[in-house]
PDB file of C-alpha atoms in Angstrom:
ATOM      1  CA  MET A   1      -0.212   0.058   0.180  1.00  0.00           C
ATOM      2  CA  LYS A   2       1.485   3.353  -0.572  1.00  0.00           C
ATOM      3  CA  LYS A   3       1.921   6.131   1.684  1.00  0.00           C
ATOM      4  CA  LEU A   4       0.510   9.143   1.795  1.00  0.00           C
ATOM      5  CA  ALA A   5       2.951  12.538   3.070  1.00  0.00           C
ATOM      6  CA  VAL A   6       1.649  15.889   3.043  1.00  0.00           C
ATOM      7  CA  VAL A   7       3.976  18.229   1.282  1.00  0.00           C
ATOM      8  CA  ALA A   8       4.385  22.374   1.962  1.00  0.00           C
ATOM      9  CA  LEU A   9       6.011  24.226  -0.276  1.00  0.00           C
ATOM     10  CA  GLY A  10       8.388  26.724   1.297  1.00  0.00           C
ATOM     11  CA  GLY A  11       7.628  30.420  -0.689  1.00  0.00           C
ATOM     12  CA  ASN A  12      11.332  29.925  -1.586  1.00  0.00           C
ATOM     13  CA  ALA A  13       9.744  27.086  -4.223  1.00  0.00           C
ATOM     14  CA  LEU A  14       7.520  29.478  -6.155  1.00  0.00           C
ATOM     15  CA  LEU A  15       9.519  33.114  -5.392  1.00  0.00           C
ATOM     16  CA  ARG A  16      13.469  33.765  -4.852  1.00  0.00           C
ATOM     17  CA  SER A  17      13.710  36.696  -2.438  1.00  0.00           C
ATOM     18  CA  ASP A  18      16.322  38.592  -5.191  1.00  0.00           C
ATOM     19  CA  GLN A  19      13.557  37.925  -7.978  1.00  0.00           C
ATOM     20  CA  LYS A  20      10.499  40.307  -9.715  1.00  0.00           C
ATOM     21  CA  GLY A  21       7.720  37.845  -9.120  1.00  0.00           C
ATOM     22  CA  THR A  22       7.013  37.825 -12.892  1.00  0.00           C
ATOM     23  CA  ILE A  23       5.061  33.992 -13.898  1.00  0.00           C
ATOM     24  CA  ASP A  24       8.816  32.324 -15.719  1.00  0.00           C
ATOM     25  CA  ASP A  25      10.700  32.862 -12.923  1.00  0.00           C
ATOM     26  CA  GLN A  26       7.813  30.974 -10.989  1.00  0.00           C
ATOM     27  CA  GLU A  27       6.645  28.691 -13.123  1.00  0.00           C
ATOM     28  CA  THR A  28      10.712  27.761 -13.900  1.00  0.00           C
ATOM     29  CA  ASN A  29      11.473  27.513  -9.881  1.00  0.00           C
ATOM     30  CA  VAL A  30       8.180  25.215  -9.677  1.00  0.00           C
ATOM     31  CA  TYR A  31       9.931  23.193 -11.992  1.00  0.00           C
ATOM     32  CA  GLU A  32      12.724  22.384 -10.231  1.00  0.00           C
ATOM     33  CA  THR A  33      10.884  22.000  -7.682  1.00  0.00           C
ATOM     34  CA  ALA A  34       8.573  20.113  -8.976  1.00  0.00           C
ATOM     35  CA  GLU A  35      12.200  18.329 -10.068  1.00  0.00           C
ATOM     36  CA  ARG A  36      12.221  16.520  -7.025  1.00  0.00           C
ATOM     37  CA  LEU A  37       8.982  15.629  -5.530  1.00  0.00           C
ATOM     38  CA  LEU A  38       9.540  13.604  -7.812  1.00  0.00           C
ATOM     39  CA  THR A  39      11.682  11.665  -5.420  1.00  0.00           C
ATOM     40  CA  LEU A  40       8.315  10.827  -3.530  1.00  0.00           C
ATOM     41  CA  ILE A  41       6.324   9.973  -5.385  1.00  0.00           C
ATOM     42  CA  ARG A  42       9.412   7.067  -7.069  1.00  0.00           C
ATOM     43  CA  SER A  43       9.648   5.412  -3.830  1.00  0.00           C
ATOM     44  CA  ASN A  44       5.718   5.098  -3.191  1.00  0.00           C
ATOM     45  CA  TYR A  45       4.480   8.867  -1.775  1.00  0.00           C
ATOM     46  CA  ASN A  46       0.630   9.688  -2.371  1.00  0.00           C
ATOM     47  CA  LEU A  47       1.288  13.409  -2.738  1.00  0.00           C
ATOM     48  CA  VAL A  48      -1.136  16.367  -0.605  1.00  0.00           C
ATOM     49  CA  ILE A  49       1.127  19.733  -1.939  1.00  0.00           C
ATOM     50  CA  THR A  50       0.327  22.711  -0.088  1.00  0.00           C
ATOM     51  CA  HIS A  51       1.795  26.256  -0.929  1.00  0.00           C
ATOM     52  CA  GLY A  52       2.504  29.766   0.200  1.00  0.00           C
ATOM     53  CA  ASN A  53       1.361  33.585  -0.791  1.00  0.00           C
ATOM     54  CA  GLY A  54       2.623  35.403   1.294  1.00  0.00           C
ATOM     55  CA  PRO A  55       4.992  38.228  -1.679  1.00  0.00           C
ATOM     56  CA  GLN A  56       1.831  37.348  -3.987  1.00  0.00           C
ATOM     57  CA  VAL A  57      -1.156  37.686  -1.764  1.00  0.00           C
ATOM     58  CA  GLY A  58       1.282  41.398  -1.456  1.00  0.00           C
ATOM     59  CA  ASN A  59       1.864  42.198  -5.334  1.00  0.00           C
ATOM     60  CA  ILE A  60      -2.193  41.182  -5.715  1.00  0.00           C
ATOM     61  CA  LEU A  61      -3.413  43.169  -3.442  1.00  0.00           C
ATOM     62  CA  LEU A  62      -0.847  46.171  -4.586  1.00  0.00           C
ATOM     63  CA  ALA A  63      -1.922  46.030  -7.913  1.00  0.00           C
ATOM     64  CA  ASN A  64      -4.904  46.046  -6.625  1.00  0.00           C
ATOM     65  CA  THR A  65      -4.910  49.617  -4.796  1.00  0.00           C
ATOM     66  CA  ALA A  66      -3.095  50.941  -7.947  1.00  0.00           C
ATOM     67  CA  GLY A  67      -6.145  50.545  -9.311  1.00  0.00           C
ATOM     68  CA  HIS A  68      -8.315  51.429  -6.709  1.00  0.00           C
ATOM     69  CA  LYS A  69      -6.797  54.881  -7.067  1.00  0.00           C
ATOM     70  CA  LEU A  70      -6.343  54.945 -11.195  1.00  0.00           C
ATOM     71  CA  TYR A  71      -9.463  53.652 -12.048  1.00  0.00           C
ATOM     72  CA  GLY A  72     -12.091  53.126  -9.630  1.00  0.00           C
ATOM     73  CA  LEU A  73     -11.985  49.589  -9.044  1.00  0.00           C
ATOM     74  CA  PRO A  74     -13.520  47.889  -6.175  1.00  0.00           C
ATOM     75  CA  ASP A  75     -10.801  47.489  -2.747  1.00  0.00           C
ATOM     76  CA  MET A  76     -10.681  43.737  -2.725  1.00  0.00           C
ATOM     77  CA  PRO A  77     -10.663  41.511   0.192  1.00  0.00           C
ATOM     78  CA  LEU A  78      -7.524  40.514   1.259  1.00  0.00           C
ATOM     79  CA  ASP A  79      -9.768  36.514   2.315  1.00  0.00           C
ATOM     80  CA  ILE A  80     -10.421  36.681  -1.382  1.00  0.00           C
ATOM     81  CA  ALA A  81      -7.273  37.762  -3.074  1.00  0.00           C
ATOM     82  CA  VAL A  82      -5.737  35.089  -0.806  1.00  0.00           C
ATOM     83  CA  ALA A  83      -7.975  31.898  -2.976  1.00  0.00           C
ATOM     84  CA  TYR A  84      -6.818  34.743  -6.574  1.00  0.00           C
ATOM     85  CA  SER A  85      -3.817  33.352  -5.550  1.00  0.00           C
ATOM     86  CA  GLN A  86      -4.300  29.855  -4.848  1.00  0.00           C
ATOM     87  CA  GLY A  87      -6.063  29.399  -7.954  1.00  0.00           C
ATOM     88  CA  PHE A  88      -3.012  31.168 -10.031  1.00  0.00           C
ATOM     89  CA  ILE A  89      -0.759  28.997  -7.964  1.00  0.00           C
ATOM     90  CA  GLY A  90      -2.119  25.733  -7.832  1.00  0.00           C
ATOM     91  CA  TYR A  91      -1.854  25.944 -11.875  1.00  0.00           C
ATOM     92  CA  ILE A  92       1.941  26.938 -11.869  1.00  0.00           C
ATOM     93  CA  ILE A  93       2.214  24.149  -9.890  1.00  0.00           C
ATOM     94  CA  GLU A  94      -0.201  21.875 -11.537  1.00  0.00           C
ATOM     95  CA  GLN A  95       1.239  22.732 -15.011  1.00  0.00           C
ATOM     96  CA  GLN A  96       5.349  22.187 -14.552  1.00  0.00           C
ATOM     97  CA  LEU A  97       4.879  18.999 -11.766  1.00  0.00           C
ATOM     98  CA  ARG A  98       1.978  17.862 -15.215  1.00  0.00           C
ATOM     99  CA  ASN A  99       5.468  18.511 -17.680  1.00  0.00           C
ATOM    100  CA  VAL A 100       7.705  16.886 -15.022  1.00  0.00           C
ATOM    101  CA  MET A 101       6.453  14.305 -15.089  1.00  0.00           C
ATOM    102  CA  MET A 102       5.237  13.952 -18.742  1.00  0.00           C
ATOM    103  CA  ALA A 103       8.987  14.426 -19.132  1.00  0.00           C
ATOM    104  CA  ASN A 104       9.458  11.149 -16.929  1.00  0.00           C
ATOM    105  CA  ASP A 105       7.255   8.787 -18.706  1.00  0.00           C
ATOM    106  CA  LEU A 106       5.261   9.286 -15.552  1.00  0.00           C
ATOM    107  CA  ASP A 107       0.970   9.615 -15.367  1.00  0.00           C
ATOM    108  CA  ARG A 108      -1.403  10.611 -12.103  1.00  0.00           C
ATOM    109  CA  ASP A 109      -3.877  13.471 -12.614  1.00  0.00           C
ATOM    110  CA  ILE A 110      -2.608  16.377 -10.613  1.00  0.00           C
ATOM    111  CA  ILE A 111      -6.022  18.594  -8.908  1.00  0.00           C
ATOM    112  CA  SER A 112      -5.643  21.940  -7.381  1.00  0.00           C
ATOM    113  CA  ILE A 113      -8.277  22.919  -4.586  1.00  0.00           C
ATOM    114  CA  ILE A 114      -9.465  25.649  -3.762  1.00  0.00           C
ATOM    115  CA  THR A 115      -9.053  25.600  -0.070  1.00  0.00           C
ATOM    116  CA  GLN A 116     -11.612  27.318   2.945  1.00  0.00           C
ATOM    117  CA  VAL A 117     -10.420  27.625   6.434  1.00  0.00           C
ATOM    118  CA  LEU A 118     -12.236  28.031   8.960  1.00  0.00           C
ATOM    119  CA  VAL A 119     -10.973  30.788  11.839  1.00  0.00           C
ATOM    120  CA  ASP A 120     -12.881  32.183  15.234  1.00  0.00           C
ATOM    121  CA  LYS A 121     -13.613  35.713  14.420  1.00  0.00           C
ATOM    122  CA  ASP A 122     -12.572  36.783  18.072  1.00  0.00           C
ATOM    123  CA  ASP A 123      -9.395  34.568  17.778  1.00  0.00           C
ATOM    124  CA  PRO A 124      -6.480  37.644  19.736  1.00  0.00           C
ATOM    125  CA  ALA A 125      -4.012  37.495  16.174  1.00  0.00           C
ATOM    126  CA  PHE A 126      -6.576  40.114  14.815  1.00  0.00           C
ATOM    127  CA  LYS A 127      -5.748  42.080  17.824  1.00  0.00           C
ATOM    128  CA  ASN A 128      -1.159  41.082  17.436  1.00  0.00           C
ATOM    129  CA  PRO A 129      -1.262  40.762  13.765  1.00  0.00           C
ATOM    130  CA  THR A 130       2.192  38.890  12.197  1.00  0.00           C
ATOM    131  CA  LYS A 131       2.450  37.397   9.078  1.00  0.00           C
ATOM    132  CA  PRO A 132       4.557  39.198   7.193  1.00  0.00           C
ATOM    133  CA  VAL A 133       2.992  39.536   3.289  1.00  0.00           C
ATOM    134  CA  GLY A 134       4.075  40.469   0.125  1.00  0.00           C
ATOM    135  CA  PRO A 135       7.812  42.082  -0.769  1.00  0.00           C
ATOM    136  CA  TYR A 136      10.346  43.372   0.897  1.00  0.00           C
ATOM    137  CA  TYR A 137      10.810  47.498   1.398  1.00  0.00           C
ATOM    138  CA  THR A 138      13.557  49.537   3.140  1.00  0.00           C
ATOM    139  CA  LYS A 139      12.553  50.826   6.213  1.00  0.00           C
ATOM    140  CA  GLU A 140      11.512  53.974   4.707  1.00  0.00           C
ATOM    141  CA  GLU A 141       9.467  53.264   1.991  1.00  0.00           C
ATOM    142  CA  SER A 142       7.650  51.374   5.176  1.00  0.00           C
ATOM    143  CA  GLU A 143       7.386  54.051   7.263  1.00  0.00           C
ATOM    144  CA  ARG A 144       5.961  56.318   4.208  1.00  0.00           C
ATOM    145  CA  ILE A 145       2.766  53.225   3.450  1.00  0.00           C
ATOM    146  CA  THR A 146       2.352  53.406   7.452  1.00  0.00           C
ATOM    147  CA  ASP A 147       1.766  56.782   7.275  1.00  0.00           C
ATOM    148  CA  GLU A 148      -0.072  56.939   3.444  1.00  0.00           C
ATOM    149  CA  THR A 149      -2.371  54.009   4.928  1.00  0.00           C
ATOM    150  CA  GLY A 150      -2.810  52.512   8.025  1.00  0.00           C
ATOM    151  CA  ALA A 151      -0.597  49.292   7.340  1.00  0.00           C
ATOM    152  CA  LYS A 152       1.403  47.497   9.929  1.00  0.00           C
ATOM    153  CA  PHE A 153       5.362  46.307   8.773  1.00  0.00           C
ATOM    154  CA  ALA A 154       7.891  44.272  10.716  1.00  0.00           C
ATOM    155  CA  GLU A 155      11.385  43.954   9.666  1.00  0.00           C
ATOM    156  CA  ASP A 156      12.471  40.997   8.426  1.00  0.00           C
ATOM    157  CA  PRO A 157      14.205  38.430  11.321  1.00  0.00           C
ATOM    158  CA  ARG A 158      17.279  37.845   8.631  1.00  0.00           C
ATOM    159  CA  GLY A 159      17.686  41.201   7.878  1.00  0.00           C
ATOM    160  CA  ARG A 160      15.978  41.173   3.610  1.00  0.00           C
ATOM    161  CA  GLY A 161      14.239  44.614   4.587  1.00  0.00           C
ATOM    162  CA  TYR A 162      10.464  44.696   6.665  1.00  0.00           C
ATOM    163  CA  ARG A 163       7.043  43.647   5.399  1.00  0.00           C
ATOM    164  CA  LYS A 164       3.351  44.404   5.924  1.00  0.00           C
ATOM    165  CA  VAL A 165       2.106  42.317   8.440  1.00  0.00           C
ATOM    166  CA  VAL A 166      -1.767  41.002   8.929  1.00  0.00           C
ATOM    167  CA  ALA A 167      -3.665  38.653  11.120  1.00  0.00           C
ATOM    168  CA  SER A 168      -2.969  34.743  11.103  1.00  0.00           C
ATOM    169  CA  PRO A 169      -5.999  32.717  13.329  1.00  0.00           C
ATOM    170  CA  LYS A 170      -5.480  29.915  14.300  1.00  0.00           C
ATOM    171  CA  PRO A 171      -7.326  27.518  11.695  1.00  0.00           C
ATOM    172  CA  LEU A 172      -9.806  24.790  13.006  1.00  0.00           C
ATOM    173  CA  VAL A 173     -11.511  22.789  10.489  1.00  0.00           C
ATOM    174  CA  ILE A 174     -10.232  22.213   6.873  1.00  0.00           C
ATOM    175  CA  SER A 175     -13.247  22.155   4.074  1.00  0.00           C
ATOM    176  CA  ASN A 176     -13.997  19.308   1.860  1.00  0.00           C
ATOM    177  CA  GLN A 177     -10.435  17.207   4.117  1.00  0.00           C
ATOM    178  CA  LYS A 178     -12.640  14.384   3.028  1.00  0.00           C
ATOM    179  CA  SER A 179     -12.264  14.576  -0.704  1.00  0.00           C
ATOM    180  CA  ILE A 180      -9.004  15.834   0.359  1.00  0.00           C
ATOM    181  CA  GLU A 181      -7.840  12.510   1.135  1.00  0.00           C
ATOM    182  CA  SER A 182      -9.993  10.474  -0.470  1.00  0.00           C
ATOM    183  CA  LEU A 183      -8.060  12.106  -4.272  1.00  0.00           C
ATOM    184  CA  ALA A 184      -4.647  11.578  -2.656  1.00  0.00           C
ATOM    185  CA  ARG A 185      -5.564   8.136  -1.740  1.00  0.00           C
ATOM    186  CA  ALA A 186      -6.731   6.543  -5.215  1.00  0.00           C
ATOM    187  CA  GLY A 187      -3.722   7.910  -6.910  1.00  0.00           C
ATOM    188  CA  GLN A 188      -4.143  11.753  -8.218  1.00  0.00           C
ATOM    189  CA  ILE A 189      -1.726  14.889  -7.214  1.00  0.00           C
ATOM    190  CA  VAL A 190      -3.240  17.429  -5.111  1.00  0.00           C
ATOM    191  CA  ILE A 191      -3.432  20.813  -4.214  1.00  0.00           C
ATOM    192  CA  ALA A 192      -4.871  22.493  -1.398  1.00  0.00           C
ATOM    193  CA  VAL A 193      -4.886  24.814   1.872  1.00  0.00           C
ATOM    194  CA  GLY A 194      -2.878  26.729  -0.803  1.00  0.00           C
ATOM    195  CA  GLY A 195      -1.173  29.870   1.156  1.00  0.00           C
ATOM    196  CA  GLY A 196      -2.800  28.425   3.970  1.00  0.00           C
ATOM    197  CA  GLY A 197      -6.995  28.522   3.337  1.00  0.00           C
ATOM    198  CA  ILE A 198      -8.777  31.412   2.215  1.00  0.00           C
ATOM    199  CA  PRO A 199      -9.282  32.105   6.316  1.00  0.00           C
ATOM    200  CA  ALA A 200     -13.806  32.469   6.282  1.00  0.00           C
ATOM    201  CA  PHE A 201     -16.159  32.132   9.739  1.00  0.00           C
ATOM    202  CA  TYR A 202     -19.848  31.533  10.691  1.00  0.00           C
ATOM    203  CA  VAL A 203     -20.885  34.998  11.035  1.00  0.00           C
ATOM    204  CA  GLU A 204     -23.936  33.466  11.993  1.00  0.00           C
ATOM    205  CA  GLU A 205     -25.807  30.031  11.877  1.00  0.00           C
ATOM    206  CA  ASN A 206     -25.316  28.453   8.879  1.00  0.00           C
ATOM    207  CA  LYS A 207     -24.052  31.572   7.219  1.00  0.00           C
ATOM    208  CA  LEU A 208     -20.170  31.825   5.817  1.00  0.00           C
ATOM    209  CA  GLN A 209     -18.025  34.979   5.351  1.00  0.00           C
ATOM    210  CA  GLY A 210     -14.234  35.203   4.482  1.00  0.00           C
ATOM    211  CA  ILE A 211     -12.661  37.368   6.808  1.00  0.00           C
ATOM    212  CA  ASP A 212      -9.088  39.337   6.303  1.00  0.00           C
ATOM    213  CA  ALA A 213      -5.855  37.485   7.377  1.00  0.00           C
ATOM    214  CA  VAL A 214      -4.118  35.132   5.963  1.00  0.00           C
ATOM    215  CA  ILE A 215      -3.489  31.777   8.258  1.00  0.00           C
ATOM    216  CA  ASP A 216       0.021  30.344   8.543  1.00  0.00           C
ATOM    217  CA  LYS A 217       0.421  27.745   5.630  1.00  0.00           C
ATOM    218  CA  ASP A 218       2.548  25.586   7.852  1.00  0.00           C
ATOM    219  CA  LEU A 219       0.451  25.017  10.693  1.00  0.00           C
ATOM    220  CA  ALA A 220      -2.956  24.309   7.820  1.00  0.00           C
ATOM    221  CA  SER A 221      -0.978  22.050   6.534  1.00  0.00           C
ATOM    222  CA  SER A 222       0.071  20.218   9.598  1.00  0.00           C
ATOM    223  CA  LEU A 223      -3.978  20.471  10.342  1.00  0.00           C
ATOM    224  CA  LEU A 224      -4.418  18.336   7.008  1.00  0.00           C
ATOM    225  CA  ALA A 225      -1.834  16.276   7.234  1.00  0.00           C
ATOM    226  CA  VAL A 226      -3.254  14.510  10.322  1.00  0.00           C
ATOM    227  CA  GLN A 227      -7.069  15.007   9.833  1.00  0.00           C
ATOM    228  CA  ILE A 228      -6.150  12.338   6.353  1.00  0.00           C
ATOM    229  CA  ARG A 229      -4.068  10.573   8.412  1.00  0.00           C
ATOM    230  CA  ALA A 230      -0.646  11.547   6.402  1.00  0.00           C
ATOM    231  CA  ASP A 231       1.922   8.899   6.858  1.00  0.00           C
ATOM    232  CA  LYS A 232       4.669  11.517   6.675  1.00  0.00           C
ATOM    233  CA  PHE A 233       4.736  15.604   6.597  1.00  0.00           C
ATOM    234  CA  PHE A 234       7.278  17.312   5.194  1.00  0.00           C
ATOM    235  CA  ILE A 235       7.738  21.238   5.596  1.00  0.00           C
ATOM    236  CA  LEU A 236       9.690  22.801   2.849  1.00  0.00           C
ATOM    237  CA  THR A 237      12.151  26.250   3.059  1.00  0.00           C
ATOM    238  CA  ASP A 238      15.083  27.501   2.412  1.00  0.00           C
ATOM    239  CA  VAL A 239      18.099  25.675   4.459  1.00  0.00           C
ATOM    240  CA  PRO A 240      18.402  22.245   4.571  1.00  0.00           C
ATOM    241  CA  LYS A 241      17.790  21.682   8.483  1.00  0.00           C
ATOM    242  CA  VAL A 242      16.970  24.020  11.241  1.00  0.00           C
ATOM    243  CA  CYS A 243      19.139  25.648  13.326  1.00  0.00           C
ATOM    244  CA  ILE A 244      19.653  26.698  16.608  1.00  0.00           C
ATOM    245  CA  ASN A 245      22.178  29.670  17.645  1.00  0.00           C
ATOM    246  CA  TYR A 246      21.468  31.013  14.136  1.00  0.00           C
ATOM    247  CA  ASN A 247      23.771  33.336  12.574  1.00  0.00           C
ATOM    248  CA  THR A 248      25.812  33.051  15.491  1.00  0.00           C
ATOM    249  CA  PRO A 249      28.930  31.478  16.084  1.00  0.00           C
ATOM    250  CA  GLN A 250      27.569  28.796  18.041  1.00  0.00           C
ATOM    251  CA  GLU A 251      25.628  27.700  14.638  1.00  0.00           C
ATOM    252  CA  LYS A 252      24.999  24.261  14.989  1.00  0.00           C
ATOM    253  CA  ALA A 253      22.386  22.032  12.330  1.00  0.00           C
ATOM    254  CA  LEU A 254      20.204  19.451  13.836  1.00  0.00           C
ATOM    255  CA  ASP A 255      19.562  15.608  12.555  1.00  0.00           C
ATOM    256  CA  ARG A 256      17.267  15.677  14.707  1.00  0.00           C
ATOM    257  CA  MET A 257      14.482  17.421  17.281  1.00  0.00           C
ATOM    258  CA  THR A 258      12.311  15.454  19.513  1.00  0.00           C
ATOM    259  CA  ILE A 259       8.893  17.699  21.040  1.00  0.00           C
ATOM    260  CA  ALA A 260      10.262  18.319  24.296  1.00  0.00           C
ATOM    261  CA  GLU A 261      13.508  20.195  22.807  1.00  0.00           C
ATOM    262  CA  ALA A 262      11.143  22.189  19.837  1.00  0.00           C
ATOM    263  CA  LYS A 263       9.507  23.705  22.705  1.00  0.00           C
ATOM    264  CA  ARG A 264      12.176  23.901  25.016  1.00  0.00           C
ATOM    265  CA  TYR A 265      13.905  26.246  21.528  1.00  0.00           C
ATOM    266  CA  LEU A 266      11.222  27.806  21.318  1.00  0.00           C
ATOM    267  CA  GLU A 267      10.447  29.384  25.076  1.00  0.00           C
ATOM    268  CA  GLU A 268      14.410  30.159  24.514  1.00  0.00           C
ATOM    269  CA  GLY A 269      13.939  31.956  21.413  1.00  0.00           C
ATOM    270  CA  GLN A 270      15.885  29.977  19.216  1.00  0.00           C
ATOM    271  CA  PHE A 271      13.612  30.461  16.809  1.00  0.00           C
ATOM    272  CA  ALA A 272      12.505  34.070  14.486  1.00  0.00           C
ATOM    273  CA  GLU A 273       8.371  34.810  14.077  1.00  0.00           C
ATOM    274  CA  GLY A 274       7.194  34.978  10.273  1.00  0.00           C
ATOM    275  CA  SER A 275      10.414  32.441   9.833  1.00  0.00           C
ATOM    276  CA  MET A 276      11.017  29.319  11.949  1.00  0.00           C
ATOM    277  CA  ALA A 277       9.090  29.408  14.620  1.00  0.00           C
ATOM    278  CA  PRO A 278       5.578  28.265  12.631  1.00  0.00           C
ATOM    279  CA  LYS A 279       7.288  25.759  11.257  1.00  0.00           C
ATOM    280  CA  ILE A 280       8.448  23.969  14.426  1.00  0.00           C
ATOM    281  CA  ARG A 281       5.488  24.960  15.646  1.00  0.00           C
ATOM    282  CA  ALA A 282       3.600  23.247  12.563  1.00  0.00           C
ATOM    283  CA  ALA A 283       6.012  19.724  13.652  1.00  0.00           C
ATOM    284  CA  ILE A 284       4.673  19.620  16.780  1.00  0.00           C
ATOM    285  CA  ALA A 285       0.961  20.323  15.963  1.00  0.00           C
ATOM    286  CA  PHE A 286       1.606  16.940  13.068  1.00  0.00           C
ATOM    287  CA  VAL A 287       3.612  14.782  15.405  1.00  0.00           C
ATOM    288  CA  GLU A 288       1.579  14.566  18.340  1.00  0.00           C
ATOM    289  CA  GLY A 289      -1.418  14.133  16.456  1.00  0.00           C
ATOM    290  CA  SER A 290      -0.520  11.054  14.566  1.00  0.00           C
ATOM    291  CA  GLY A 291       2.624  10.164  16.458  1.00  0.00           C
ATOM    292  CA  LYS A 292       4.660  11.086  13.616  1.00  0.00           C
ATOM    293  CA  ASP A 293       7.585  11.743  11.902  1.00  0.00           C
ATOM    294  CA  ALA A 294       7.883  15.819  10.957  1.00  0.00           C
ATOM    295  CA  ILE A 295      10.247  16.536   8.635  1.00  0.00           C
ATOM    296  CA  ILE A 296      11.885  19.960   8.161  1.00  0.00           C
ATOM    297  CA  THR A 297      14.625  20.175   5.320  1.00  0.00           C
ATOM    298  CA  SER A 298      14.905  22.811   1.828  1.00  0.00           C
ATOM    299  CA  THR A 299      12.932  21.495  -1.105  1.00  0.00           C
ATOM    300  CA  ASP A 300      16.420  20.212  -2.820  1.00  0.00           C
ATOM    301  CA  LYS A 301      16.708  17.865   0.154  1.00  0.00           C
ATOM    302  CA  LEU A 302      13.481  16.742  -0.232  1.00  0.00           C
ATOM    303  CA  GLY A 303      13.538  13.005   0.427  1.00  0.00           C
ATOM    304  CA  ILE A 304      17.608  12.564   0.665  1.00  0.00           C
ATOM    305  CA  ASP A 305      18.322  10.493   3.322  1.00  0.00           C
ATOM    306  CA  ASN A 306      19.205  12.037   6.432  1.00  0.00           C
ATOM    307  CA  GLY A 307      18.063  14.836   4.478  1.00  0.00           C
ATOM    308  CA  GLY A 308      16.387  17.590   7.013  1.00  0.00           C
ATOM    309  CA  THR A 309      15.614  18.119  10.708  1.00  0.00           C
ATOM    310  CA  ARG A 310      13.076  14.868  11.766  1.00  0.00           C
ATOM    311  CA  VAL A 311      10.874  16.122  14.338  1.00  0.00           C
ATOM    312  CA  VAL A 312       9.991  13.095  16.130  1.00  0.00           C
ATOM    313  CA  ILE A 313       7.991  11.872  19.748  1.00  0.00           C
ATOM    314  CA  VAL A 314      10.805  11.130  21.730  1.00  0.00           C
TER     315      VAL A 314
END
């Protein structure tokens, strides 16, 4: 019987910080990522692929703002921007993965599912925005935008500039998870929970409505992985292993980390918010919820023996 893996693609799999973000850039990056996914397909895994959307959603909102100022087009709410990004990113992943599979004489259906995720409208995150979206700005540029729009910005922990931050509520329920699992276990490759899912809440009984937020894609992916009983959860990022004392002379890469160690490192502030910390929390949530391993690594190390950092129960 085939195993089931959820693979959460990091931003680097779609768009790199030194790129303008053209569709050509993103297609090239996704093709390279899709080549690495073949390792899992050939290792007898069925796949559910999730992905981030921070830069893309930020660019959608910038384009919307320009359209509003120049042509009076109506503002696009953040939940609609997330849905928009799910559609076009899913299309790019589906197309490039299909290209790679055809080049390697493989054939599977690849299906993108627009995914809503239920959140609590009273989640404390709405009072403390922390999720970075969009491009990087200089300090001066971010201050000017704040003065003009009231948007909040935070400095990137790796010194790449300043990014707009928005609310990131906790995901509670993944919509259509039964169908996602059924399709994946039947051998289809499923793309779902893009950008953490479209945030929605019950404005009243039996009435869903979108809300202005971006859900952390790793945490939502972890919840999905638990709900569909995945055998493995891969979190892809731009570093091969999780490090403690990052960017210091005492930096140490970790091959293995128990959830107790992971929680202790979080308490010590070893992992930056908006960077590695959400990935660690997502890994902990999966391991606690499933009893199985999570692996945090870079795309080029995917599927390699001893590649990445393995998060385990004990």
